[in-house]
PDB file of N, CA and C in Angstrom:
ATOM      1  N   UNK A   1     135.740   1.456 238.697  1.00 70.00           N
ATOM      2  CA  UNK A   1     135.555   0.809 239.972  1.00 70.00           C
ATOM      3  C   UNK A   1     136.885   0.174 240.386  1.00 70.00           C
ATOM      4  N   UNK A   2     136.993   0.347 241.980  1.00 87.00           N
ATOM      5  CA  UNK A   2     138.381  -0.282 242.573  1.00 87.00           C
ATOM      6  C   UNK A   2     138.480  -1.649 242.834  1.00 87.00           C
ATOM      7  N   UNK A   3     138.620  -2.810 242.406  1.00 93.00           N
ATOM      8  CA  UNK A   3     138.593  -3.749 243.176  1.00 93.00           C
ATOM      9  C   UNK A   3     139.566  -4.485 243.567  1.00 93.00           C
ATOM     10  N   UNK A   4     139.328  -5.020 245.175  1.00 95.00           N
ATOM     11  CA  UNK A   4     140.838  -5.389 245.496  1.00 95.00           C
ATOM     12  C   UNK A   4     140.823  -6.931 245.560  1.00 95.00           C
ATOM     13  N   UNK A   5     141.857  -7.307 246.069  1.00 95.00           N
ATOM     14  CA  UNK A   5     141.605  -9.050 245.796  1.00 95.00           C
ATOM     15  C   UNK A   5     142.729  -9.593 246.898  1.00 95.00           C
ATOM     16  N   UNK A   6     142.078 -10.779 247.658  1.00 96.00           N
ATOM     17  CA  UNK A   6     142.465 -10.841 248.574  1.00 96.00           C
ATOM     18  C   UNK A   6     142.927 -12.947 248.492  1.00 96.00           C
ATOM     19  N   UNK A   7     144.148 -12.818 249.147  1.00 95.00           N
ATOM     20  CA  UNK A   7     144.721 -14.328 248.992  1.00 95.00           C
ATOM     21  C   UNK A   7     143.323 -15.380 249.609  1.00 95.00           C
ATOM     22  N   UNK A   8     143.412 -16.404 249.383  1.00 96.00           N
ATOM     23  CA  UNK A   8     142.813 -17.327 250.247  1.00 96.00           C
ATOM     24  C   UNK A   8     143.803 -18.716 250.684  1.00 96.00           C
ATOM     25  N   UNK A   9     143.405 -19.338 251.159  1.00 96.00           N
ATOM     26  CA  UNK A   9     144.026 -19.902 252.321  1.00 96.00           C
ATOM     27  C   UNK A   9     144.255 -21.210 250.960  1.00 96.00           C
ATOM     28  N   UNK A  10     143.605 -21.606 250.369  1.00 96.00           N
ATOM     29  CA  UNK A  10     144.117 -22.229 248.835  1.00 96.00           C
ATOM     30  C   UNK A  10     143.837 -21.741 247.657  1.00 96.00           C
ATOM     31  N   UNK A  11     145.029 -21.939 247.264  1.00 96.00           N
ATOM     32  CA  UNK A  11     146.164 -21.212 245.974  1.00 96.00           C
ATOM     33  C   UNK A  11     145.473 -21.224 244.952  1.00 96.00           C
ATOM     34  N   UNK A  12     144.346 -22.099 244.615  1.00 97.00           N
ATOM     35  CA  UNK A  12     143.440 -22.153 243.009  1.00 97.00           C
ATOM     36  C   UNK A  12     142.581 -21.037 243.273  1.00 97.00           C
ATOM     37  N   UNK A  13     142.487 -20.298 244.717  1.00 97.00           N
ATOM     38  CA  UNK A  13     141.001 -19.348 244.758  1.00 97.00           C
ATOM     39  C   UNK A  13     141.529 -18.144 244.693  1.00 97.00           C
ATOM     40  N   UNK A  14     141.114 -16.896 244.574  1.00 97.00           N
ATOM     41  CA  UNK A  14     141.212 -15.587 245.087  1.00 97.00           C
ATOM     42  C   UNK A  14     139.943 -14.841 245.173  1.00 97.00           C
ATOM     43  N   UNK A  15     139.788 -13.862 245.841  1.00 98.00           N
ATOM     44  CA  UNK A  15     138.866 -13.254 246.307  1.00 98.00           C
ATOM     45  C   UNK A  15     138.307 -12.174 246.240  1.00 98.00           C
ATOM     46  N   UNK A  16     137.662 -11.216 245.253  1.00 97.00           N
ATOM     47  CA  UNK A  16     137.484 -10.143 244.502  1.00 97.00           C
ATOM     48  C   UNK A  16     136.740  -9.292 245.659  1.00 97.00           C
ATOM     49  N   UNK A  17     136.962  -7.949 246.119  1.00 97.00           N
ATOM     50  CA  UNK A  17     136.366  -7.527 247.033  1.00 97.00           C
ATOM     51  C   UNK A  17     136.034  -6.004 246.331  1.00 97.00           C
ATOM     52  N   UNK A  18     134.777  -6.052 245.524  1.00 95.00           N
ATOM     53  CA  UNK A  18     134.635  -4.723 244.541  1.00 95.00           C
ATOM     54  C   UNK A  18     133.905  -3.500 245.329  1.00 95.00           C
ATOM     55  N   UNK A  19     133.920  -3.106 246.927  1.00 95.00           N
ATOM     56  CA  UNK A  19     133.224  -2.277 247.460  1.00 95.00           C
ATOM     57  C   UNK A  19     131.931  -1.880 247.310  1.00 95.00           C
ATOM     58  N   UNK A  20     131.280  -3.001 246.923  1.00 95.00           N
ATOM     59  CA  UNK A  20     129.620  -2.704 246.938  1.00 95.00           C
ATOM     60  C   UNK A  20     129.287  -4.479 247.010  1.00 95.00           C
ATOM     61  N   UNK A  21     127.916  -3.931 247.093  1.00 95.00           N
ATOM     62  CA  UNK A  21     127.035  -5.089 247.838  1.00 95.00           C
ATOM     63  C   UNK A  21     127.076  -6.152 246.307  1.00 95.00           C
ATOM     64  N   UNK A  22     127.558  -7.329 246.065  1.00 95.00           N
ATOM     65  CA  UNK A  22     127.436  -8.307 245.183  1.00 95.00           C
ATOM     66  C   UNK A  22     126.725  -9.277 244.827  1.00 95.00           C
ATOM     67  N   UNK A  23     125.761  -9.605 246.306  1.00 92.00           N
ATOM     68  CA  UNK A  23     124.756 -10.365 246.616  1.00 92.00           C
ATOM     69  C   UNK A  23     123.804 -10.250 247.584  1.00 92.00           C
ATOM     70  N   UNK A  24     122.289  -9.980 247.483  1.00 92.00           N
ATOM     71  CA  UNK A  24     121.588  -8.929 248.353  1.00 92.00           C
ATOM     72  C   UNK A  24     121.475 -10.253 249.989  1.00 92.00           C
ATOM     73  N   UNK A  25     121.279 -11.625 250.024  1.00 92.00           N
ATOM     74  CA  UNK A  25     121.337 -12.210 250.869  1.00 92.00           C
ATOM     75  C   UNK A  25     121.668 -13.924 250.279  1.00 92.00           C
ATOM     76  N   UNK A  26     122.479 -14.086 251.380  1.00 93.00           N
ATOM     77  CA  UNK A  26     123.322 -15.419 251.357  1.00 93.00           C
ATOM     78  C   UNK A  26     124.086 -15.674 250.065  1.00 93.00           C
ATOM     79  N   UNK A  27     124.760 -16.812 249.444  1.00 95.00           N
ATOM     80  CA  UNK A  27     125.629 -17.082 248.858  1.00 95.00           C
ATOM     81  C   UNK A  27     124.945 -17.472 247.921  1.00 95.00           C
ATOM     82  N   UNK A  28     126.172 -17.896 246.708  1.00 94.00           N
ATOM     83  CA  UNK A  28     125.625 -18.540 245.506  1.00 94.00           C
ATOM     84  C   UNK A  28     127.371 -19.174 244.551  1.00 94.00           C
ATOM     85  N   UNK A  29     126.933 -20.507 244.687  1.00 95.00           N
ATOM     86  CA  UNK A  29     128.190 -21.005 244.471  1.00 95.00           C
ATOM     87  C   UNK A  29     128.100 -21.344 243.429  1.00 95.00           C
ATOM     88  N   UNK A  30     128.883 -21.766 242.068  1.00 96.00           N
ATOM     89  CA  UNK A  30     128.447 -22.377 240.534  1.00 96.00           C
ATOM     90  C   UNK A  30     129.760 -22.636 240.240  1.00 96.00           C
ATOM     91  N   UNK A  31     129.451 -24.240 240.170  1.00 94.00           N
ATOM     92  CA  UNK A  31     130.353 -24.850 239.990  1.00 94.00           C
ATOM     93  C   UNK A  31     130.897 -25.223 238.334  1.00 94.00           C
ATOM     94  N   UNK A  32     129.864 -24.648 237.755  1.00 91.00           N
ATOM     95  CA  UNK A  32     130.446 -24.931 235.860  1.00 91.00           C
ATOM     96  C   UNK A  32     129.617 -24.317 234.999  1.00 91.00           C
ATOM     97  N   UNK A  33     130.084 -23.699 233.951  1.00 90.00           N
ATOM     98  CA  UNK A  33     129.182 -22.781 233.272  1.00 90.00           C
ATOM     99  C   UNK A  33     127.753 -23.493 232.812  1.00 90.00           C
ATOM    100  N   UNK A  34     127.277 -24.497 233.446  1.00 91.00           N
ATOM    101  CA  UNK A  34     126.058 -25.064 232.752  1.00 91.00           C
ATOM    102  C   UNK A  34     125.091 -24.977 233.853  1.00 91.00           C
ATOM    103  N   UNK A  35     125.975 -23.932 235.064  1.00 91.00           N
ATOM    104  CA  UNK A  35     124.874 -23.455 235.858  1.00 91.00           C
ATOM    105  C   UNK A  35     124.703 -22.058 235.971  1.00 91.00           C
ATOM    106  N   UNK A  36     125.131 -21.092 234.803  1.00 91.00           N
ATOM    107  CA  UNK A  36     125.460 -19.618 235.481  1.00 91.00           C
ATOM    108  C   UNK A  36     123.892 -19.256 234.025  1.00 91.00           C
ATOM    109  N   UNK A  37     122.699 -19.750 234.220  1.00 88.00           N
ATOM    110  CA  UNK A  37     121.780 -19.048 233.086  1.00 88.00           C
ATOM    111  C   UNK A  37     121.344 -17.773 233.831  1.00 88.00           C
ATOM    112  N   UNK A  38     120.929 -17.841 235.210  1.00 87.00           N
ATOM    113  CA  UNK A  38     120.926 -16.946 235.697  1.00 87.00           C
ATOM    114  C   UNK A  38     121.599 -15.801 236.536  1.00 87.00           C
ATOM    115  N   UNK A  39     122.980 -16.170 235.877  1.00 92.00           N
ATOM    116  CA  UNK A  39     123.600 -14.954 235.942  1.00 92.00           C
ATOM    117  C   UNK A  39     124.847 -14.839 234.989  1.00 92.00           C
ATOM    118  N   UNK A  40     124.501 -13.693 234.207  1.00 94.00           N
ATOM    119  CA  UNK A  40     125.500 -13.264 233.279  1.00 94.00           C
ATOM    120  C   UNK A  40     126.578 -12.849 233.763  1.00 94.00           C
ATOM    121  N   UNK A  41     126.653 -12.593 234.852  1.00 94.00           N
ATOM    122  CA  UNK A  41     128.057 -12.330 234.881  1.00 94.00           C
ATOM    123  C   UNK A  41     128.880 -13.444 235.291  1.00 94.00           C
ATOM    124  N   UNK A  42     128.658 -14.706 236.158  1.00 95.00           N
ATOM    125  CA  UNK A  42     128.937 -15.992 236.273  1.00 95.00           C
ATOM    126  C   UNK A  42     129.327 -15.816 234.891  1.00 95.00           C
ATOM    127  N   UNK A  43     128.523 -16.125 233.787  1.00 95.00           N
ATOM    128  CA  UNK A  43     128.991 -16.651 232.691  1.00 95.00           C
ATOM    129  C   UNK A  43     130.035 -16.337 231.701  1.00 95.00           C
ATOM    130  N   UNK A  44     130.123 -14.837 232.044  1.00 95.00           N
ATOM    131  CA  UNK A  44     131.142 -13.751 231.645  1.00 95.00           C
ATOM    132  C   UNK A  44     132.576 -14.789 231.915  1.00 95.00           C
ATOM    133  N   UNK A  45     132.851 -14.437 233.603  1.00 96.00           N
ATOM    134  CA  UNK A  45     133.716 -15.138 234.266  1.00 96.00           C
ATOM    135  C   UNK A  45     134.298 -16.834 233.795  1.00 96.00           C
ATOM    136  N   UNK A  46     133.151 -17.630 233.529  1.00 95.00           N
ATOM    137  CA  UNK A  46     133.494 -18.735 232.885  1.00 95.00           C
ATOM    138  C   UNK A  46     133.957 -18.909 231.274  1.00 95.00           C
ATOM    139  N   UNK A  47     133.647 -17.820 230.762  1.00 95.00           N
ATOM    140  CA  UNK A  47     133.994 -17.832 229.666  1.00 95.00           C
ATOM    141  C   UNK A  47     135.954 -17.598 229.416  1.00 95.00           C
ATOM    142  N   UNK A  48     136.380 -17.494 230.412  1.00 95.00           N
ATOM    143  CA  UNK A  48     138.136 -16.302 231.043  1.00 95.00           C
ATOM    144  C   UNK A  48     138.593 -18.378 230.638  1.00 95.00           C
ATOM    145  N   UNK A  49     139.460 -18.820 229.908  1.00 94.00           N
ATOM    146  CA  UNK A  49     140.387 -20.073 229.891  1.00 94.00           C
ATOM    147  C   UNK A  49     140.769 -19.959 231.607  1.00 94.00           C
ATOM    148  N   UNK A  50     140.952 -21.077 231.891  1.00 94.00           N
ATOM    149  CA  UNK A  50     140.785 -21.211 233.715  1.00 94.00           C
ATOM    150  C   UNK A  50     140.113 -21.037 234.571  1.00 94.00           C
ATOM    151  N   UNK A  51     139.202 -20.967 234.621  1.00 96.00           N
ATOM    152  CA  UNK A  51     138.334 -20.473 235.290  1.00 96.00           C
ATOM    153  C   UNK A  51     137.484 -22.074 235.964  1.00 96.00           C
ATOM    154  N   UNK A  52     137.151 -22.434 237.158  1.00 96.00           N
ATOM    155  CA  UNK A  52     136.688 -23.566 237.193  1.00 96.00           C
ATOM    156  C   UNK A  52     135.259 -23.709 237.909  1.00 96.00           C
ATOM    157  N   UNK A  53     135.396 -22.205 238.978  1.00 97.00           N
ATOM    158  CA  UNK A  53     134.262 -22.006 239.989  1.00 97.00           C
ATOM    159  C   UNK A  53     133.689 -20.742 240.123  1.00 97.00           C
ATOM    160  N   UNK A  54     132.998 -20.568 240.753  1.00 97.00           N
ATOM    161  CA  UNK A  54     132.449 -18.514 240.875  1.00 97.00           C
ATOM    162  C   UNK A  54     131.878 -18.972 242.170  1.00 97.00           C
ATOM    163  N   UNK A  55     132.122 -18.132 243.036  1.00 97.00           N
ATOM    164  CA  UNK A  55     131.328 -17.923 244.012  1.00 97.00           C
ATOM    165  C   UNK A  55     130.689 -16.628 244.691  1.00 97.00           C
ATOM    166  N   UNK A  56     129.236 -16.345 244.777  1.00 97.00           N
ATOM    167  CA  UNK A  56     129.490 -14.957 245.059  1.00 97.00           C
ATOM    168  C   UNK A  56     128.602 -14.660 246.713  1.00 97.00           C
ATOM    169  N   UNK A  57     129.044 -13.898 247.399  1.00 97.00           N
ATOM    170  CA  UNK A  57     129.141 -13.392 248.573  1.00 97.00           C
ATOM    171  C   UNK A  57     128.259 -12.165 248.733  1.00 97.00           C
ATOM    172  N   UNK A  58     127.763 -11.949 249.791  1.00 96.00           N
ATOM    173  CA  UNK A  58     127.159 -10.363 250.242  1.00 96.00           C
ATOM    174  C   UNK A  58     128.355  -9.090 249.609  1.00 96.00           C
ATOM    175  N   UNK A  59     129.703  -9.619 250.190  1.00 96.00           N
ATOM    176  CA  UNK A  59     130.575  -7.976 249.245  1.00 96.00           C
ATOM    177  C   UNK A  59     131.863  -8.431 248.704  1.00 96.00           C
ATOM    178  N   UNK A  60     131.470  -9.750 248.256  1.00 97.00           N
ATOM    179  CA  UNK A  60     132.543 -10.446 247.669  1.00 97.00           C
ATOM    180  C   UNK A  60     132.489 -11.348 246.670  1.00 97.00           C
ATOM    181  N   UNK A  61     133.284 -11.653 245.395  1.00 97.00           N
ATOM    182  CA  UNK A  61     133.119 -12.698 244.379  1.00 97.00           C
ATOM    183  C   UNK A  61     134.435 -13.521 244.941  1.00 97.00           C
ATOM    184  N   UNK A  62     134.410 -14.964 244.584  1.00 98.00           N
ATOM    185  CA  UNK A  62     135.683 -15.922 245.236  1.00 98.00           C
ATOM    186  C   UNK A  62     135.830 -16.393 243.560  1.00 98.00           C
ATOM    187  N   UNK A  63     136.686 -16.532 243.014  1.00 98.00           N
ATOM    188  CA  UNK A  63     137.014 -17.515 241.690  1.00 98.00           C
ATOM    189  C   UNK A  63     137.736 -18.428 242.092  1.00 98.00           C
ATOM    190  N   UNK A  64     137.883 -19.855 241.849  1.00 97.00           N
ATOM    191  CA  UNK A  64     138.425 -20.642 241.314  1.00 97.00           C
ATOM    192  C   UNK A  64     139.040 -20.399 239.957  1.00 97.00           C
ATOM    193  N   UNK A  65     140.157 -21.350 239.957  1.00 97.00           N
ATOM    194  CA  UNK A  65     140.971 -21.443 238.501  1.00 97.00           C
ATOM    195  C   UNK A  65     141.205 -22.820 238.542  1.00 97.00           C
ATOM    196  N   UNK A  66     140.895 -23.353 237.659  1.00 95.00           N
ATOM    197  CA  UNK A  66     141.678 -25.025 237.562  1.00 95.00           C
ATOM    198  C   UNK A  66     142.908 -24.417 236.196  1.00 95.00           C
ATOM    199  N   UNK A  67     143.608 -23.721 235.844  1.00 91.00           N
ATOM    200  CA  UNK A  67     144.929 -23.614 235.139  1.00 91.00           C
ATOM    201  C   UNK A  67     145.542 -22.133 235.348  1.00 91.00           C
ATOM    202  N   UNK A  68     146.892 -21.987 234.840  1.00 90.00           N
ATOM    203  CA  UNK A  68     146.949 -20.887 234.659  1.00 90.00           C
ATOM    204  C   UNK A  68     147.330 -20.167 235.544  1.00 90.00           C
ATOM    205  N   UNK A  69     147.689 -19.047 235.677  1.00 93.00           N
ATOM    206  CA  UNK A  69     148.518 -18.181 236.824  1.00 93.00           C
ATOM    207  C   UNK A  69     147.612 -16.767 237.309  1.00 93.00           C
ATOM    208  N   UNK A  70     148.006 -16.370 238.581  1.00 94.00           N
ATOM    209  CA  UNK A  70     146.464 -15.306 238.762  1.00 94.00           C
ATOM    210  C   UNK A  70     147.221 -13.651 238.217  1.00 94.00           C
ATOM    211  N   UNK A  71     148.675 -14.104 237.792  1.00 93.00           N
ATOM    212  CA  UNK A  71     148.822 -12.834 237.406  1.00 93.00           C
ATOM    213  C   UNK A  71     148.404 -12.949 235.620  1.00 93.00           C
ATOM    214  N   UNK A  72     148.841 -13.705 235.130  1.00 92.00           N
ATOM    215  CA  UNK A  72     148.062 -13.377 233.578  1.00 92.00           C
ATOM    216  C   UNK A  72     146.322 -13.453 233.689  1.00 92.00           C
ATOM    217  N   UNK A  73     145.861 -14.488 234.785  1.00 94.00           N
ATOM    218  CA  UNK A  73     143.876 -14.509 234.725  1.00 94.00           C
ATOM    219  C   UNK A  73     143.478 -12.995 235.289  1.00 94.00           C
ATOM    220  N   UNK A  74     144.208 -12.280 236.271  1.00 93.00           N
ATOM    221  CA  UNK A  74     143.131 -10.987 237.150  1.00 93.00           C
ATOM    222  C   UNK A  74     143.085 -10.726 236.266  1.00 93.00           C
ATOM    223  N   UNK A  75     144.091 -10.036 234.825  1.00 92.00           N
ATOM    224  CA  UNK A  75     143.750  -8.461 234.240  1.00 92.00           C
ATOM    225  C   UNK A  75     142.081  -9.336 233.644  1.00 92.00           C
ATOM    226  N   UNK A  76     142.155 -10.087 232.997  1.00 93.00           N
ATOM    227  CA  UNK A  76     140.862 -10.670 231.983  1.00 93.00           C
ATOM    228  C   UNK A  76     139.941 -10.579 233.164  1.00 93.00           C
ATOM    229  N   UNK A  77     139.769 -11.167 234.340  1.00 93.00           N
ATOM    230  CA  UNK A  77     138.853 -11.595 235.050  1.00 93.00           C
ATOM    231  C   UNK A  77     138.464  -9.559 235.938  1.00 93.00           C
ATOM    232  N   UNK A  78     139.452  -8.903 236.124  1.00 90.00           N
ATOM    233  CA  UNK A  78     138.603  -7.793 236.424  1.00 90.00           C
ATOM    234  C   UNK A  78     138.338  -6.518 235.441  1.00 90.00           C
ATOM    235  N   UNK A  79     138.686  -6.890 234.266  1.00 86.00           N
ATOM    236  CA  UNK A  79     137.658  -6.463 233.110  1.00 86.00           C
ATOM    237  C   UNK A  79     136.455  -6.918 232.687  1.00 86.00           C
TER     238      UNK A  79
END
């Protein structure tokens, strides 16, 4: 799968845009892994060192990072 990733307007976020539908309606924001039980892949993501937020979208995931640089976090975070 291709996924592209797109800047956001602040520097701790970026924006995973994996060409398929990610969330069937409205959003879902999780702010710390002691909210991702129902969803493994949230938890996947929180498990990546830096990682601070997940947000996921109709055709988009948003991450937060509280450390760390987005060129050493993407390769981990889009595996």
């Amino acid at each position: 799968m291709f996924i592209q990733t797109e800047a956001m307007p602040d520097p701790s976020s970026l924006k995973f845009l994996p060409g398929r539908t990610v969330l069937e309606q409205g959003t879902l924001d999780i702010r710390d892994k002691t909210e991702t039980a129902n969803s493994p892949l949230a938890k996947r993501l929180f498990d990546i060192a830096g990682v601070s937020a997940v947000s996921f979208g109709p055709d988009h995931i948003t991450i937060t990072k509280s450390a760390g640089e987005w060129q050493h976090l993407k390769p981990a975070l889009l595996s």
